[in-house]
């Protein structure tokens, strides 16, 4: 059982406190959705969780070990992250980009082994990009590149998978596919932490939801506990309707008729 | 169609290095046989073979062996080593800075090395400490520029690649201006220094070859150690860290290795533009971006390119030797544009 413990974590950019006193405890096999409006500090929180930006105060520990004390190589074996913006370098095939996930596991003078190749093949298959394996990754569409980045993170075989808006560039089919993969990974014992904008997707998939606003925790708990109509209207500063969902155990939100966005459309 | 051909070539690319070496050997023999005194290919090959095997070359006139082994061979080797150094360091800088324009010339490293070498000549270290002061001066100048450019580029990570090129151009221009000023002050030495700046290999000896070969060997080993990790840095530094790469280690190896190679090449061969940008770029278009293959290919192809350019420089106009930098620019610019346009059509 792997656990990750975030204890009163604060992150600053210059003088600005971007993440302010956020705490979280999660264990393997669960899906944590981090939600909140733009600028809430979701991406910064995830980057701090991945250990790529320093904390101003507080601590983040994995199985009791502070992640700040791990080398990048040790960290890569435990934590994988798909960033919000994916960049594919020109001149590399999709397979070569996904294979980068295995670099941390072998010294520079050792070639990839058969088990690495098998993991790469499985990741390509899971993300439905096997047919592009020999294509130049830089020539793929935004959605396809997003799936390449997810495949690379899966091939890393980490205990914690961090996804920063994993469905941002994807159509409905591939949104469902990526979230299905994330769910399968949680069943295999991986802890998935994902920043999400779609409240309904978050409600449908997450075991635990962390709602951030201006860097602070507004609420956290099960989707039903956190996705409260009044709280969401206040945080997102817009009118919402909570309508009955076929699965009565989860809330479902749409923009209300009097919301500014709705008025602009009509 | 062209892309399909590229894919096929790419998967056979392990054998390409053998082809490069064969072509390089042929070009070097051609370069050794051509000159004010023409030597037959068979003579060149036989003398070289005997010399390499430690056998006597007394069967040939001393003038022939002297021209070949004391004058032309060090020159051709120095040209090949310079091409290899500039091209391999160009490939590495482009990977490190994630910018296809980042060759030693554009980012100002070559100009910094030129200034360092010029100061070593004009201010006295070369007179006091001998030839070794030349690459040391060049290395100090080059490393100063690369550290300044990196520091400026890292101030604003969002625009770091553009800032790096702009800072490189600005610092390189300043270094070139100071070099020109020193040259003007040099008086009667000015002509000789100008030829050095434009990349002339007219007078070289075995000591220069040994120093450049040593720097190239150290530099290429440094680059090959981090070539795989350099692939990951092409995604971004943050992604590199997430995938387990020690970014500071990679940066240190590349800056040291590539700058050492550039400095020694510039110290003994002057400033030669375009080699470090065209050769890696052309190879990347054909063989892909994996630095584990790209860096050794760039070294071989850079050597071949510069030996061919030197051959042209020595033969295109009777009695006059055109500086190499002029030939590389005249060949390099159109080739570069053709490759760029072809890529635009196939994307």
XYZ file of C-alpha atoms in Angstrom:
613
model
C 0.000 0.000 0.000
C 1.506 3.325 -1.085
C 0.417 6.527 0.586
C 1.003 10.162 -0.234
C 0.654 12.769 2.483
C 0.508 16.485 1.775
C 0.863 18.463 4.989
C 0.050 22.205 4.996
C 1.699 22.691 1.610
C 2.391 26.264 0.439
C 3.934 27.302 -2.901
C 5.019 30.816 -3.837
C 5.797 32.396 -7.208
C 7.794 35.446 -6.153
C 5.688 37.214 -3.533
C 2.456 35.572 -4.623
C 1.166 32.642 -2.597
C -0.259 30.328 -5.278
C -0.953 27.289 -3.102
C -1.913 28.165 0.464
C -1.983 25.588 3.254
C -3.315 22.603 1.297
C -3.341 19.188 2.943
C -4.279 15.817 1.492
C -3.870 12.187 2.376
C -4.384 9.535 -0.274
C -3.527 5.901 -0.681
C -2.986 3.615 -3.654
C -5.949 2.528 -5.696
C -7.890 5.775 -5.431
C -8.716 8.508 -7.936
C -8.369 12.057 -6.603
C -9.898 14.857 -8.685
C -8.554 18.365 -8.089
C -11.112 20.915 -9.242
C -11.473 24.678 -9.129
C -11.777 27.705 -11.408
C -8.919 29.037 -13.542
C -6.054 30.302 -11.388
C -7.142 28.240 -8.388
C -3.645 26.726 -8.127
C -4.525 23.224 -9.422
C -1.556 22.873 -11.816
C 0.883 24.374 -9.299
C -0.368 21.984 -6.642
C 0.113 19.015 -9.002
C 3.637 20.158 -9.952
C 4.501 20.458 -6.262
C 3.073 16.973 -5.728
C 5.311 15.697 -8.553
C 8.314 17.302 -6.861
C 9.312 19.621 -9.708
C 8.728 22.889 -7.849
C 9.912 23.636 -4.309
C 7.537 24.204 -1.404
C 7.569 27.514 0.470
C 6.476 25.595 3.582
C 4.841 22.315 4.534
C 5.804 18.888 3.276
C 4.861 16.206 0.777
C 5.806 12.649 1.662
C 5.424 9.345 -0.086
C 5.317 6.342 2.245
C 6.799 8.609 4.900
C 9.733 9.826 2.753
C 9.799 13.487 1.756
C 9.759 13.589 -2.060
C 12.084 16.608 -2.007
C 14.848 14.278 -0.772
C 14.506 11.859 -3.720
C 16.741 12.146 -6.794
C 14.913 12.722 -10.117
C 15.649 9.090 -11.034
C 14.179 7.739 -7.772
C 11.169 10.049 -8.111
C 10.503 8.947 -11.715
C 10.152 5.358 -10.538
C 7.379 6.397 -8.106
C 5.648 9.393 -9.704
C 4.630 10.004 -13.334
C 2.988 13.188 -14.578
C 1.257 14.270 -17.762
C 1.495 18.066 -18.008
C -1.253 20.362 -19.251
C 0.789 21.367 -22.318
C 2.391 18.508 -24.196
C 5.280 19.234 -26.529
C 6.534 16.580 -28.939
C 10.047 17.091 -30.321
C 10.443 16.908 -34.115
C 12.222 13.880 -35.519
C 11.042 11.359 -32.916
C 8.530 8.597 -33.576
C 5.675 7.980 -31.150
C 7.395 4.782 -29.972
C 10.642 6.688 -29.309
C 8.786 9.316 -27.254
C 6.970 6.658 -25.183
C 10.274 4.773 -24.746
C 11.687 7.840 -22.914
C 9.596 6.656 -19.932
C 12.006 3.747 -19.495
C 15.244 5.795 -19.534
C 15.294 6.167 -15.732
C 15.335 2.400 -15.361
C 18.515 1.704 -17.382
C 22.006 3.250 -17.402
C 22.870 5.266 -20.520
C 25.081 2.529 -21.966
C 22.452 -0.246 -21.674
C 19.963 -0.787 -24.501
C 16.280 -1.282 -23.812
C 15.316 -4.816 -22.863
C 12.407 -6.984 -23.980
C 10.376 -6.183 -20.849
C 10.734 -2.442 -21.579
C 9.520 -3.059 -25.128
C 6.532 -5.029 -23.804
C 5.553 -2.181 -21.446
C 5.842 0.337 -24.295
C 3.672 -1.838 -26.556
C 1.057 -2.223 -23.804
C 0.957 1.535 -23.159
C 0.583 2.272 -26.884
C -2.239 -0.270 -27.077
C -4.032 1.042 -23.963
C -4.034 4.588 -25.364
C -5.135 3.395 -28.828
C -2.071 4.796 -30.592
C -0.364 1.565 -31.723
C -1.171 2.456 -35.321
C 0.895 5.659 -34.997
C 3.892 3.960 -33.366
C 6.250 4.761 -36.271
C 4.764 8.180 -37.111
C 6.593 11.407 -36.255
C 5.094 12.432 -32.899
C 5.359 16.147 -33.744
C 3.035 15.660 -36.742
C 0.107 14.287 -34.701
C -2.957 16.315 -33.697
C -3.219 17.855 -30.212
C -5.490 15.056 -28.983
C -3.205 12.332 -30.330
C -0.190 14.002 -28.725
C -2.096 14.087 -25.435
C -2.595 10.304 -25.694
C 1.133 9.856 -26.460
C 1.948 11.786 -23.275
C -0.473 9.603 -21.283
C 1.050 6.437 -22.833
C 4.521 7.650 -21.820
C 3.348 8.196 -18.235
C 1.734 4.730 -18.155
C 4.946 3.111 -19.470
C 6.764 4.687 -16.520
C 4.951 2.126 -14.282
C 4.864 4.585 -11.376
C 2.826 4.148 -8.198
C 1.389 7.649 -8.527
C 0.050 9.044 -11.801
C -0.586 12.798 -11.927
C -2.708 14.084 -14.805
C -3.092 17.819 -15.422
C -6.362 18.189 -17.316
C -5.947 14.866 -19.125
C -9.086 15.248 -21.224
C -8.525 18.864 -22.319
C -7.822 18.161 -26.031
C -9.815 14.957 -26.408
C -13.129 14.108 -28.056
C -15.783 12.269 -26.030
C -14.620 8.813 -27.127
C -11.014 9.459 -26.121
C -12.029 11.272 -22.903
C -13.881 8.118 -21.912
C -10.926 5.956 -23.025
C -8.355 7.904 -20.970
C -10.581 7.930 -17.888
C -11.237 4.197 -18.342
C -7.471 3.610 -18.420
C -7.084 5.746 -15.279
C -9.750 3.643 -13.576
C -8.053 0.388 -14.623
C -4.772 1.735 -13.213
C -6.426 2.486 -9.864
C -7.694 -1.120 -9.806
C -4.059 -2.198 -10.266
C -3.137 -0.151 -7.184
C -1.994 3.101 -8.807
C -2.944 6.362 -7.100
C -4.288 8.749 -9.754
C -4.456 12.499 -9.058
C -6.028 14.558 -11.852
C -6.823 18.253 -12.258
C -10.181 18.484 -14.001
C -12.405 21.256 -15.287
C -15.399 19.069 -16.031
C -17.274 18.778 -12.733
C -19.521 16.022 -14.068
C -16.581 13.880 -15.178
C -14.960 14.459 -11.815
C -18.174 13.432 -10.058
C -18.463 10.313 -12.207
C -14.926 9.016 -11.777
C -13.354 10.345 -8.584
C -13.250 8.669 -5.196
C -12.121 11.886 -3.540
C -12.477 15.485 -4.705
C -10.306 18.447 -3.659
C -11.884 21.827 -4.450
C -9.375 24.694 -4.611
C -10.031 28.416 -4.932
C -7.316 31.104 -4.902
C -4.840 28.478 -3.733
C -6.851 27.429 -0.681
C -8.844 24.292 0.032
C -12.564 25.076 -0.048
C -13.719 21.499 0.474
C -12.540 17.940 0.134
C -14.223 14.584 0.458
C -16.407 12.331 -1.691
C -17.934 13.885 -4.842
C -21.342 14.142 -3.154
C -19.820 15.923 -0.142
C -17.792 18.419 -2.181
C -19.974 19.143 -5.210
C -22.513 21.235 -3.347
C -24.655 23.516 -5.463
C -24.196 26.677 -3.365
C -20.468 26.179 -2.887
C -19.853 25.667 -6.617
C -21.938 28.729 -7.562
C -19.897 30.845 -5.148
C -16.498 29.481 -6.232
C -17.202 29.580 -9.992
C -19.196 32.842 -9.736
C -21.948 31.584 -12.029
C -25.459 30.176 -11.748
C -25.691 26.414 -12.003
C -28.499 23.902 -12.147
C -28.141 20.548 -10.422
C -30.304 18.133 -12.376
C -31.184 14.504 -11.687
C -28.703 12.011 -13.100
C -29.487 8.444 -14.179
C -27.053 7.388 -11.480
C -28.722 9.053 -8.507
C -25.608 8.779 -6.354
C -23.713 11.519 -8.227
C -24.667 15.158 -8.820
C -24.885 16.562 -12.369
C -24.450 20.270 -13.116
C -25.295 22.454 -16.108
C -25.201 26.226 -16.588
C -28.420 27.875 -15.428
C -30.507 29.992 -17.811
C -29.534 33.239 -16.099
C -25.755 32.537 -16.160
C -23.707 35.012 -18.253
C -22.542 32.233 -20.600
C -26.063 31.063 -21.204
C -27.270 34.615 -21.835
C -24.516 35.140 -24.401
C -25.544 32.006 -26.297
C -29.268 32.833 -26.437
C 7.041 9.219 -50.934
C 10.034 11.185 -49.653
C 8.926 10.641 -46.067
C 8.588 6.902 -46.707
C 12.122 6.858 -48.110
C 13.302 8.711 -44.983
C 11.606 6.097 -42.768
C 13.347 3.255 -44.655
C 16.737 5.018 -44.455
C 16.164 5.652 -40.752
C 15.691 1.992 -39.946
C 18.816 1.068 -41.897
C 20.704 3.945 -40.330
C 23.113 1.802 -38.298
C 24.930 1.038 -41.542
C 25.014 4.653 -42.646
C 27.961 5.429 -40.389
C 30.055 2.920 -42.383
C 29.092 4.751 -45.582
C 30.027 8.099 -44.008
C 33.451 6.778 -43.024
C 34.063 5.382 -46.539
C 33.052 8.685 -48.164
C 35.209 10.595 -45.682
C 38.227 8.402 -46.487
C 37.723 8.945 -50.242
C 37.363 12.722 -49.753
C 40.495 12.850 -47.601
C 42.552 10.935 -50.183
C 41.275 13.325 -52.867
C 42.181 16.305 -50.666
C 45.659 14.889 -50.095
C 46.332 14.342 -53.777
C 45.170 17.791 -54.966
C 47.339 20.894 -54.602
C 50.052 22.921 -56.290
C 51.804 19.579 -56.867
C 49.349 16.859 -57.893
C 49.983 13.423 -56.454
C 48.426 10.238 -57.912
C 45.797 8.523 -55.737
C 47.829 5.292 -55.718
C 50.899 7.121 -54.394
C 48.872 8.850 -51.670
C 47.296 5.576 -50.537
C 50.591 3.651 -50.589
C 52.554 6.319 -48.688
C 49.768 6.616 -46.085
C 49.561 2.850 -45.683
C 53.333 2.531 -45.206
C 53.388 5.451 -42.782
C 50.505 4.038 -40.733
C 52.111 0.582 -40.612
C 55.495 2.053 -39.635
C 57.142 0.887 -42.876
C 59.773 2.793 -44.808
C 58.627 5.394 -47.369
C 62.154 5.749 -48.823
C 60.934 4.375 -52.161
C 59.300 7.746 -52.804
C 61.112 11.096 -53.322
C 61.503 13.039 -50.095
C 59.650 15.999 -51.627
C 56.588 13.778 -52.141
C 56.571 12.344 -48.621
C 57.262 15.763 -47.130
C 54.380 17.431 -49.020
C 52.074 14.589 -48.096
C 52.989 13.842 -44.484
C 54.243 17.193 -43.197
C 52.050 19.668 -45.059
C 48.872 18.182 -46.499
C 48.050 15.406 -44.016
C 48.006 17.616 -40.876
C 46.005 20.211 -42.789
C 43.399 17.740 -44.066
C 43.149 16.040 -40.661
C 42.723 19.395 -38.938
C 39.980 20.343 -41.399
C 38.197 17.009 -40.823
C 38.510 17.298 -37.029
C 37.256 20.900 -37.119
C 34.217 19.877 -39.194
C 33.492 17.012 -36.809
C 33.863 19.263 -33.738
C 31.672 22.113 -35.018
C 28.990 19.797 -36.334
C 28.761 17.548 -33.253
C 28.758 20.557 -30.921
C 26.043 22.197 -33.064
C 23.850 19.088 -32.712
C 24.384 19.103 -28.939
C 23.670 22.834 -28.469
C 20.502 22.498 -30.558
C 19.350 19.692 -28.257
C 20.254 21.505 -25.054
C 18.630 24.803 -26.014
C 15.734 23.136 -27.908
C 16.441 25.477 -30.777
C 17.415 24.447 -34.326
C 19.329 27.732 -34.737
C 21.613 27.095 -31.788
C 24.897 26.403 -33.533
C 28.237 27.541 -32.062
C 28.296 30.485 -34.483
C 24.740 31.791 -33.944
C 24.777 31.577 -30.135
C 28.048 33.467 -30.038
C 30.236 30.642 -28.655
C 32.470 30.601 -31.735
C 32.838 34.413 -31.582
C 33.712 34.158 -27.865
C 36.300 31.484 -28.706
C 37.653 33.699 -31.521
C 38.006 36.632 -29.123
C 39.680 34.440 -26.508
C 42.107 33.046 -29.093
C 42.800 36.531 -30.462
C 43.574 37.877 -26.977
C 45.896 34.898 -26.432
C 47.755 35.815 -29.653
C 47.826 39.597 -29.270
C 48.325 39.928 -25.494
C 51.172 37.472 -25.224
C 50.103 34.112 -23.703
C 50.885 32.307 -26.984
C 54.408 33.795 -26.966
C 54.899 32.939 -23.296
C 53.329 29.459 -23.054
C 53.315 28.196 -26.653
C 50.511 26.799 -28.827
C 48.495 25.360 -25.930
C 47.615 28.922 -24.843
C 45.564 29.309 -28.031
C 42.843 26.685 -27.273
C 42.896 27.633 -23.586
C 42.209 31.270 -24.442
C 39.497 30.157 -26.883
C 37.930 27.871 -24.255
C 37.812 30.663 -21.663
C 36.208 33.022 -24.211
C 33.697 30.392 -25.367
C 32.680 29.227 -21.895
C 32.216 32.873 -20.839
C 29.777 33.432 -23.708
C 27.851 30.200 -23.205
C 27.418 30.869 -19.472
C 26.267 34.440 -20.142
C 23.807 33.300 -22.840
C 22.445 30.512 -20.629
C 22.029 32.881 -17.660
C 20.126 35.411 -19.776
C 17.931 32.734 -21.388
C 17.013 31.209 -18.016
C 15.747 34.496 -16.554
C 12.493 34.106 -18.472
C 11.844 30.409 -19.058
C 8.752 31.056 -21.155
C 10.790 32.834 -23.839
C 14.125 31.206 -23.090
C 14.832 29.810 -26.577
C 14.203 33.122 -28.337
C 16.104 35.004 -25.631
C 19.006 32.607 -26.002
C 19.378 33.271 -29.725
C 18.993 37.026 -29.270
C 21.473 37.086 -26.383
C 23.857 34.913 -28.418
C 23.641 37.245 -31.394
C 24.211 40.308 -29.168
C 27.138 38.844 -27.214
C 28.606 37.247 -30.358
C 28.444 40.598 -32.164
C 30.164 42.308 -29.247
C 32.881 39.616 -29.210
C 33.350 39.983 -32.996
C 33.588 43.778 -32.653
C 36.265 43.458 -29.950
C 38.104 40.892 -32.097
C 38.062 43.274 -35.076
C 39.333 46.102 -32.861
C 42.216 43.929 -31.652
C 42.963 42.994 -35.263
C 43.089 46.649 -36.351
C 45.453 47.404 -33.465
C 47.660 44.493 -34.532
C 48.998 46.538 -37.513
C 51.159 44.404 -39.800
C 49.822 41.167 -38.259
C 46.296 42.122 -39.377
C 46.263 40.161 -42.663
C 47.325 36.967 -40.938
C 44.733 37.431 -38.198
C 41.997 38.139 -40.762
C 42.779 34.876 -42.559
C 42.530 33.116 -39.178
C 39.143 34.719 -38.502
C 37.787 33.622 -41.878
C 38.839 30.052 -41.259
C 42.071 29.384 -43.082
C 44.016 26.158 -42.532
C 46.970 27.233 -44.654
C 49.631 26.705 -41.997
C 49.058 23.996 -39.458
C 51.243 21.458 -37.781
C 50.894 18.158 -36.017
C 50.668 19.825 -32.594
C 47.405 21.549 -33.607
C 46.055 18.232 -34.906
C 46.875 16.486 -31.645
C 45.196 19.185 -29.517
C 42.029 19.316 -31.639
C 41.853 15.489 -31.823
C 42.186 15.247 -28.023
C 39.490 17.889 -27.464
C 37.217 16.175 -29.984
C 37.637 12.802 -28.297
C 36.884 14.221 -24.828
C 33.974 16.302 -26.172
C 32.327 13.471 -28.105
C 32.588 11.107 -25.121
C 30.954 13.766 -22.878
C 28.149 14.211 -25.403
C 27.583 10.482 -25.911
C 27.279 9.943 -22.148
C 24.303 12.333 -22.012
C 22.968 11.876 -25.581
C 20.043 9.717 -24.454
C 19.074 12.130 -21.669
C 19.389 15.040 -24.088
C 16.515 13.430 -26.054
C 14.253 13.839 -22.996
C 15.251 17.476 -22.498
C 13.794 18.158 -25.959
C 10.355 17.710 -24.332
C 11.117 20.345 -21.653
C 13.370 20.620 -18.632
C 10.415 19.904 -16.348
C 9.449 16.797 -18.335
C 13.085 15.734 -18.236
C 13.057 15.956 -14.431
C 9.752 14.058 -14.292
C 11.249 11.295 -16.433
C 14.201 10.928 -14.077
C 16.815 13.052 -15.835
C 19.366 15.022 -13.821
C 19.079 18.224 -15.851
C 22.103 19.943 -14.242
C 24.342 16.963 -15.061
C 23.206 16.902 -18.697
C 23.681 20.651 -19.036
C 27.151 20.463 -17.496
C 28.324 17.665 -19.800
C 26.957 19.356 -22.932
C 28.290 22.813 -22.107
C 31.744 21.437 -21.257
C 31.999 18.932 -24.124
C 30.543 21.065 -26.905
C 32.363 24.223 -25.802
C 35.712 22.416 -25.537
C 35.315 21.093 -29.092
C 34.203 24.459 -30.470
C 37.025 26.314 -28.715
C 39.804 24.044 -29.962
C 38.386 24.034 -33.497
C 38.117 27.840 -33.562
C 41.551 28.267 -31.932
C 43.306 26.480 -34.780
C 40.936 27.068 -37.650
C 39.232 30.416 -37.088
C 35.505 31.083 -37.350
C 33.628 28.807 -39.750
C 29.911 29.373 -39.933
C 27.071 27.100 -41.032
C 28.749 23.731 -40.422
C 27.227 23.421 -36.958
C 23.750 24.317 -38.147
C 23.420 22.740 -41.598
C 24.938 19.329 -41.004
C 22.928 18.383 -37.865
C 19.760 19.863 -39.327
C 20.072 17.918 -42.595
C 20.832 14.710 -40.682
C 17.885 15.296 -38.358
C 15.533 15.620 -41.337
C 16.732 12.292 -42.763
C 17.564 10.174 -39.707
C 15.358 11.644 -36.974
C 16.281 13.442 -33.781
C 17.736 10.700 -31.533
C 20.958 12.262 -30.262
C 22.551 8.851 -29.703
C 22.748 8.510 -33.489
C 22.698 12.171 -34.442
C 25.889 13.202 -32.594
C 28.213 10.545 -34.117
C 26.594 11.017 -37.553
C 27.061 14.776 -37.250
C 30.738 14.301 -36.392
C 31.332 12.089 -39.472
C 29.219 14.189 -41.829
C 30.717 17.455 -40.514
C 34.212 16.112 -41.219
C 33.187 15.045 -44.721
C 31.489 18.388 -45.427
C 34.460 20.483 -44.348
C 37.050 18.333 -46.161
C 34.978 18.719 -49.352
C 34.640 22.477 -48.743
C 38.408 22.770 -48.178
C 39.052 20.895 -51.418
C 36.855 23.399 -53.241
C 38.538 26.318 -51.444
C 41.936 25.147 -52.649
C 41.017 24.304 -56.234
C 38.255 26.638 -57.410
C 40.645 29.466 -58.263
C 44.220 28.905 -59.382
C 46.953 30.434 -57.181
C 44.392 31.755 -54.671
C 43.101 29.991 -51.591
C 39.613 31.093 -50.632
C 38.905 31.055 -46.862
C 36.841 28.042 -45.840
C 34.164 30.138 -44.154
C 33.227 31.649 -47.538
C 32.893 28.214 -49.165
C 30.825 26.739 -46.312
C 28.447 29.697 -46.445
C 28.096 29.436 -50.257
C 27.396 25.684 -50.145
C 25.535 25.659 -46.869
C 22.933 28.362 -47.403
C 21.297 26.915 -50.564
C 21.447 23.333 -49.255
C 19.837 24.467 -46.026
C 17.057 26.310 -47.882
C 16.350 23.319 -50.158
C 16.057 21.008 -47.154
C 13.810 23.473 -45.377
C 11.494 23.863 -48.385
C 11.371 20.104 -48.968
C 10.387 19.550 -45.357
C 7.642 22.181 -45.613
C 6.180 20.354 -48.614
C 6.196 16.948 -46.944
C 4.679 18.001 -43.620
